[in-house]
Amino acid sequence: MAYPDDLLVEGERVAWHAHPHWATQLRPAAVFPVTAAVVGFASAALRLQTWAPLAWAVLGLAGLVVVLRGTVLPLARWRATHIVVTDRRLMVREGLVSRQGLDVPVDRVTSVRVRATPFGRMVGSGTLIVDTGDGEPMRFRDVGRVERVQARLHREISRASARQRNETGTAGAVPERSAS
């Protein structure tokens, strides 16, 4: 899914866009079959009771709530979270109903570090630590292909600093006069 172009300024291009790593959805994915198994077992165990139809309705409603809160909501949050690197900034957008956003100009980034657990290294995810020199570094957990994101950020930082050098170098230059 491409990042919405209307959130970009004129001339800005997306260098990398992703959602948090897919491994963050392992637990929510497990909630559905476990809930179905528990509800099915409990329904079968209660089938001979005279009040079984009422119990089945309560079990079905409870199972629905558990699946909505444990599977559907985390999946929707995951889809609504965007981590974007452009040629000018690092952007993070989160939230379903109310949105939160963070924009960091790439020319303000002083360092980019990566941290990965053994499991994270196996599945290809980690924590991206971005320091702007303005206090505490920002940590972005569960970033997929975190080393590639780090390299992409470094590349965009280098391009931004080269662009800045070119702009300041040519803006203050005095045109040469030809000797005629």
Rosetta silent file (secondary structure, phi, psi, omega in degrees, C-alpha in Angstrom):
SEQUENCE: MAYPDDLLVEGERVAWHAHPHWATQLRPAAVFPVTAAVVGFASAALRLQTWAPLAWAVLGLAGLVVVLRGTVLPLARWRATHIVVTDRRLMVREGLVSRQGLDVPVDRVTSVRVRATPFGRMVGSGTLIVDTGDGEPMRFRDVGRVERVQARLHREISRASARQRNETGTAGAVPERSAS
SCORE:     score description
SCORE:     0.000 S_00000001
   1 L     0.000  123.266  179.691    0.000    0.000    0.000 S_00000001
   2 L   -74.295  151.079  178.226    1.512    3.321   -1.053 S_00000001
   3 L   -76.034  141.689 -177.038    1.592    6.164    1.405 S_00000001
   4 L   -58.015  125.058 -178.280   -0.987    8.868    0.660 S_00000001
   5 H   -66.069  -23.847 -177.572    0.579   11.450   -1.632 S_00000001
   6 H   -72.099  -10.214  176.209   -1.480   14.277   -0.154 S_00000001
   7 H   -90.736   -3.265 -179.964    0.614   14.095    3.041 S_00000001
   8 L   -97.812  147.779  175.677    3.792   14.837    1.111 S_00000001
   9 L   -81.228  165.677 -176.797    5.029   18.313    0.271 S_00000001
  10 L   -60.286  128.832  178.954    5.642   19.286   -3.338 S_00000001
  11 L    86.380   -6.127 -179.345    8.650   17.486   -4.767 S_00000001
  12 L   -80.686  139.565  179.269    8.990   15.087   -1.820 S_00000001
  13 L  -124.237  145.765  179.523    9.414   11.423   -2.688 S_00000001
  14 E   -81.811  124.760  177.856    8.875    8.317   -0.565 S_00000001
  15 E   -95.845  -29.934 -179.461   12.068    6.293   -0.135 S_00000001
  16 E  -159.222  137.766  178.537   10.599    3.625    2.158 S_00000001
  17 E  -144.666  134.610  177.392    7.158    2.877    3.579 S_00000001
  18 E  -159.553  168.438  169.940    5.957    0.031    5.771 S_00000001
  19 L   -97.403  171.082  173.730    3.747   -1.037    8.616 S_00000001
  20 L   -56.375  162.479 -175.099    5.235   -2.558   11.769 S_00000001
  21 L   -58.872  147.006 -178.564    6.703   -6.023   11.259 S_00000001
  22 H   -61.545  -25.753 -178.137    4.268   -8.880   10.567 S_00000001
  23 H   -63.091  -20.480  177.383    5.544  -10.779   13.632 S_00000001
  24 H   -67.319  -14.274 -178.399    3.620   -8.320   15.813 S_00000001
  25 H   -99.127    6.601  179.101    0.475  -10.030   14.515 S_00000001
  26 H   -65.628  -47.349 -179.969    1.383  -13.566   15.640 S_00000001
  27 H   -64.579  -48.801  177.003   -0.338  -13.269   19.007 S_00000001
  28 H   -59.874  -33.722  178.555   -3.502  -11.643   17.589 S_00000001
  29 H   -67.889  -30.889  179.527   -3.613  -14.341   14.897 S_00000001
  30 H   -76.117  -23.288 -177.861   -3.480  -17.031   17.583 S_00000001
  31 H   -61.981  -41.185 -176.194   -6.386  -15.501   19.514 S_00000001
  32 H   -61.258  -55.933 -178.292   -8.945  -16.461   16.870 S_00000001
  33 H   -67.059  -33.000  177.913   -8.362  -20.252   16.711 S_00000001
  34 H   -65.997  -43.893  178.423   -7.835  -20.518   20.476 S_00000001
  35 H   -62.878  -43.645  178.482  -11.075  -18.640   21.126 S_00000001
  36 H   -61.271  -40.875  179.513  -12.927  -20.789   18.603 S_00000001
  37 H   -65.953  -43.660 -179.458  -11.594  -23.958   20.250 S_00000001
  38 H   -65.607  -45.631  179.238  -12.539  -22.830   23.764 S_00000001
  39 H   -63.904  -42.108  178.299  -16.020  -21.712   22.713 S_00000001
  40 H   -63.446  -43.494  178.887  -16.545  -24.936   20.755 S_00000001
  41 H   -64.458  -46.142 -179.250  -15.394  -27.126   23.654 S_00000001
  42 H   -64.274  -38.416  178.178  -17.528  -25.240   26.176 S_00000001
  43 H   -63.990  -41.533  178.829  -20.557  -25.415   23.859 S_00000001
  44 H   -67.194  -38.467 -179.402  -20.134  -29.158   23.461 S_00000001
  45 H   -67.671  -28.194 -177.161  -19.712  -29.646   27.209 S_00000001
  46 L   -96.595    4.114 -171.230  -22.932  -27.722   27.895 S_00000001
  47 L   -64.082  -26.198 -177.466  -25.057  -29.328   25.162 S_00000001
  48 L   -90.001   -3.218  179.846  -27.036  -31.599   27.512 S_00000001
  49 L   -78.289  150.426  179.689  -28.031  -28.809   29.885 S_00000001
  50 L   -69.918  -27.213 -179.274  -31.553  -27.432   29.733 S_00000001
  51 L   -96.440   18.732 -178.502  -30.176  -23.895   29.605 S_00000001
  52 H   -56.631  -43.000 -179.941  -27.716  -24.730   26.789 S_00000001
  53 H   -59.417  -38.490  177.331  -29.272  -22.297   24.245 S_00000001
  54 H   -67.896  -42.038  179.018  -28.738  -19.385   26.649 S_00000001
  55 H   -62.991  -38.785  178.983  -25.177  -20.554   27.415 S_00000001
  56 H   -64.484  -39.238  178.254  -24.436  -20.830   23.688 S_00000001
  57 H   -64.367  -44.156  179.168  -25.607  -17.264   23.143 S_00000001
  58 H   -65.289  -43.659  178.241  -23.450  -16.000   26.027 S_00000001
  59 H   -62.406  -42.205  179.393  -20.454  -18.043   24.808 S_00000001
  60 H   -63.598  -42.538  178.573  -20.916  -16.771   21.256 S_00000001
  61 H   -66.002  -43.656  178.619  -21.109  -13.155   22.419 S_00000001
  62 H   -63.389  -42.290  178.035  -18.068  -13.567   24.696 S_00000001
  63 H   -62.813  -39.828  178.096  -16.143  -15.240   21.874 S_00000001
  64 H   -63.040  -43.956  178.939  -17.052  -12.424   19.504 S_00000001
  65 H   -62.766  -43.687 -179.908  -15.838   -9.789   21.976 S_00000001
  66 H   -63.242  -43.170 -179.970  -12.573  -11.658   22.548 S_00000001
  67 H   -67.295  -41.188  178.285  -11.946  -12.018   18.799 S_00000001
  68 H   -62.763  -47.230 -178.027  -12.785   -8.365   18.122 S_00000001
  69 H   -75.679  -32.395 -174.454  -10.508   -7.090   20.898 S_00000001
  70 H   -94.678  -20.613 -178.084   -7.782   -9.700   20.455 S_00000001
  71 H  -121.910  -55.614 -173.028   -7.598  -10.105   16.673 S_00000001
  72 H   -67.389  -48.599 -178.366   -9.553   -7.518   14.694 S_00000001
  73 H   -62.634  -47.067  176.424   -8.553   -4.415   16.672 S_00000001
  74 H   -61.783  -36.749  177.972   -4.784   -5.202   16.716 S_00000001
  75 H   -65.979  -41.709  178.388   -4.872   -5.968   12.991 S_00000001
  76 H   -65.375  -39.994  176.825   -6.663   -2.682   12.274 S_00000001
  77 H   -62.685  -41.993  179.708   -4.135   -0.778   14.434 S_00000001
  78 H   -60.725  -44.877 -179.691   -1.284   -2.480   12.572 S_00000001
  79 H   -67.696  -26.611 -178.015   -2.749   -1.482    9.191 S_00000001
  80 L   -89.519   -0.784  178.821   -3.255    2.105   10.396 S_00000001
  81 L  -100.170  125.669 -178.499    0.363    2.476   11.534 S_00000001
  82 E  -124.350  134.796  172.175    2.760    3.802    8.892 S_00000001
  83 E  -118.541  119.558 -171.518    6.512    4.287    9.103 S_00000001
  84 E  -130.902  133.259  171.658    7.723    6.365    6.175 S_00000001
  85 E  -113.624  123.247  175.060   11.143    7.641    5.119 S_00000001
  86 E  -113.087 -179.070  178.418   11.095   10.333    2.458 S_00000001
  87 L   -73.192   -6.063 -178.903   13.914   12.345    0.965 S_00000001
  88 L  -122.717  -22.708 -175.233   13.125   15.093    3.502 S_00000001
  89 E  -158.214  163.583  171.319   11.765   13.496    6.680 S_00000001
  90 E  -103.471  125.619 -178.293   10.989   10.459    8.783 S_00000001
  91 E  -123.437  139.664  173.398    7.248   10.184    9.419 S_00000001
  92 E  -129.199  128.887  177.360    5.296    7.949   11.755 S_00000001
  93 E  -126.034  131.450 -179.244    1.489    7.900   11.726 S_00000001
  94 E  -137.139  154.686  171.275   -0.582    5.864   14.196 S_00000001
  95 L   116.818  144.777  177.571   -4.203    5.556   15.222 S_00000001
  96 L   -94.011  -58.729 -177.789   -7.577    4.379   14.032 S_00000001
  97 L   -90.926  -57.869  174.704  -10.008    7.042   15.179 S_00000001
  98 L  -101.308  131.351 -175.622   -7.682    9.740   16.437 S_00000001
  99 L   -98.453  142.596  172.911   -4.407    9.944   14.545 S_00000001
 100 E  -119.266  142.178 -179.156   -1.008   10.756   15.997 S_00000001
 101 E  -138.629  150.862  177.119    1.884   11.780   13.842 S_00000001
 102 E  -136.571  128.334  176.395    5.566   12.461   14.184 S_00000001
 103 E  -123.542  127.977  176.695    7.722   14.133   11.539 S_00000001
 104 E  -124.337  117.034  176.602   11.483   14.432   11.891 S_00000001
 105 E   -61.230  135.340 -176.705   13.416   16.273    9.170 S_00000001
 106 H   -64.398  -25.570  179.730   16.247   14.007    8.010 S_00000001
 107 H   -75.504   -8.743  176.070   18.747   16.857    8.232 S_00000001
 108 H   -94.729   -9.163 -179.303   18.117   17.030   12.012 S_00000001
 109 L   -75.592  125.028  179.910   18.927   13.353   12.577 S_00000001
 110 L   -98.204  -29.819  176.408   22.349   12.981   14.205 S_00000001
 111 E  -155.030  152.597  178.228   22.471    9.199   14.558 S_00000001
 112 E  -131.627  121.332  179.018   20.494    6.099   13.675 S_00000001
 113 E  -121.505  162.374 -179.356   20.982    2.884   15.627 S_00000001
 114 E  -129.450  140.164  174.876   19.443   -0.559   15.464 S_00000001
 115 E  -133.801  132.742 -179.259   18.699   -3.034   18.217 S_00000001
 116 L  -139.683  135.706  174.867   17.387   -6.557   17.603 S_00000001
 117 L   -78.681  167.650  175.936   16.609   -9.457   19.914 S_00000001
 118 H   -57.061  -42.882  177.069   17.516  -13.009   18.835 S_00000001
 119 H   -63.913  -42.663  178.226   13.874  -13.619   17.819 S_00000001
 120 H   -59.614  -39.710  178.048   13.829  -10.275   16.008 S_00000001
 121 H   -66.006  -36.772  179.296   16.949  -11.219   14.090 S_00000001
 122 H   -64.690  -40.935 -176.836   15.354  -14.534   13.081 S_00000001
 123 H   -95.117   -7.796  176.656   12.227  -12.877   11.686 S_00000001
 124 L    87.032   36.723  177.872   13.955   -9.722   10.441 S_00000001
 125 E  -131.604  167.393  178.824   12.671   -7.055   12.804 S_00000001
 126 E  -174.629 -170.508  179.738   14.106   -4.753   15.417 S_00000001
 127 E  -105.942  129.320  176.438   14.038   -1.384   17.106 S_00000001
 128 E   -97.275  124.183 -178.523   15.107    1.718   15.208 S_00000001
 129 E  -113.389  115.712 -176.060   16.656    4.344   17.488 S_00000001
 130 E  -114.111  125.801 -179.843   16.796    7.838   15.999 S_00000001
 131 E  -113.643  129.687  178.098   18.662   10.629   17.773 S_00000001
 132 L  -109.113   -0.913 -178.758   18.183   14.269   16.835 S_00000001
 133 L    81.224    3.552 -179.128   20.312   15.698   19.627 S_00000001
 134 L  -102.548   42.214  179.791   17.227   17.264   21.238 S_00000001
 135 L   110.468 -139.067 -175.581   17.125   15.061   24.321 S_00000001
 136 L   -68.890  134.155  177.384   15.993   11.464   24.521 S_00000001
 137 L   -65.024  152.889  177.847   16.349    9.407   21.314 S_00000001
 138 E   -90.016  136.214 -179.899   13.149    8.200   19.633 S_00000001
 139 E  -115.367  129.168  177.671   12.562    4.450   19.581 S_00000001
 140 E  -118.730  107.253 -176.283   10.447    2.743   16.931 S_00000001
 141 E   -82.779  157.609  173.171    9.800   -0.884   17.870 S_00000001
 142 E    58.162   43.947  177.152    8.998   -3.783   15.554 S_00000001
 143 E   -89.213  125.253  178.002   10.378   -2.260   12.373 S_00000001
 144 E   -74.237  145.091 -179.161   10.720   -4.817    9.604 S_00000001
 145 L    49.342   50.213 -170.682   14.068   -5.042    7.783 S_00000001
 146 H   -60.077  -33.651  178.248   15.417   -2.602   10.319 S_00000001
 147 H   -66.816  -37.046  177.400   18.976   -2.651    8.926 S_00000001
 148 H   -67.231  -37.547  178.233   17.666   -1.668    5.487 S_00000001
 149 H   -65.449  -41.474  177.559   15.672    1.152    7.027 S_00000001
 150 H   -59.544  -46.860  178.998   18.793    2.329    8.849 S_00000001
 151 H   -62.661  -40.373  179.428   20.756    2.276    5.574 S_00000001
 152 H   -64.995  -41.388  177.594   17.934    4.092    3.757 S_00000001
 153 H   -63.365  -43.979  177.911   17.825    6.777    6.460 S_00000001
 154 H   -59.968  -41.541  179.231   21.605    7.220    6.267 S_00000001
 155 H   -62.557  -44.303 -179.234   21.358    7.543    2.483 S_00000001
 156 H   -69.596  -33.470  175.631   18.626   10.178    2.756 S_00000001
 157 H   -64.392  -44.005  178.363   20.581   12.048    5.462 S_00000001
 158 H   -62.386  -43.474  178.939   23.624   12.123    3.170 S_00000001
 159 H   -64.043  -39.252 -179.955   21.531   13.340    0.248 S_00000001
 160 H   -66.426  -40.739  179.872   19.929   16.041    2.412 S_00000001
 161 H   -70.215  -35.543  175.932   23.295   17.293    3.640 S_00000001
 162 H   -66.002  -41.104  177.934   24.671   17.292    0.057 S_00000001
 163 H   -62.091  -41.494  179.960   21.584   19.176   -1.098 S_00000001
 164 H   -66.547  -41.166  177.606   22.067   21.684    1.733 S_00000001
 165 H   -62.821  -41.718  179.759   25.763   22.147    0.848 S_00000001
 166 H   -65.109  -40.096 -179.793   24.857   22.736   -2.790 S_00000001
 167 H   -67.677  -42.765 -179.375   22.186   25.270   -1.888 S_00000001
 168 H   -75.650  -31.345 -179.901   24.430   27.235    0.465 S_00000001
 169 H   -69.908  -37.933 -178.608   27.448   26.917   -1.830 S_00000001
 170 H   -88.601  -23.571 -177.925   25.703   28.340   -4.887 S_00000001
 171 H   -71.085  -36.010 -177.119   23.542   30.885   -3.082 S_00000001
 172 L   -94.956    3.645 -176.993   26.476   32.878   -1.694 S_00000001
 173 L   -77.209  143.043  176.978   28.678   32.641   -4.762 S_00000001
 174 L   -99.069  127.454 -179.381   29.602   35.800   -6.636 S_00000001
 175 L   -62.652  140.710  179.565   29.480   35.416  -10.403 S_00000001
 176 L   -78.533  146.256  176.772   32.855   35.727  -12.081 S_00000001
 177 L   -99.848  140.290  177.978   33.415   38.513  -14.561 S_00000001
 178 L   -83.534  144.397  178.815   35.100   37.777  -17.784 S_00000001
 179 L   -85.020  107.346  178.490   38.139   39.824  -18.704 S_00000001
 180 L  -123.653    0.000    0.000   37.275   41.488  -21.982 S_00000001
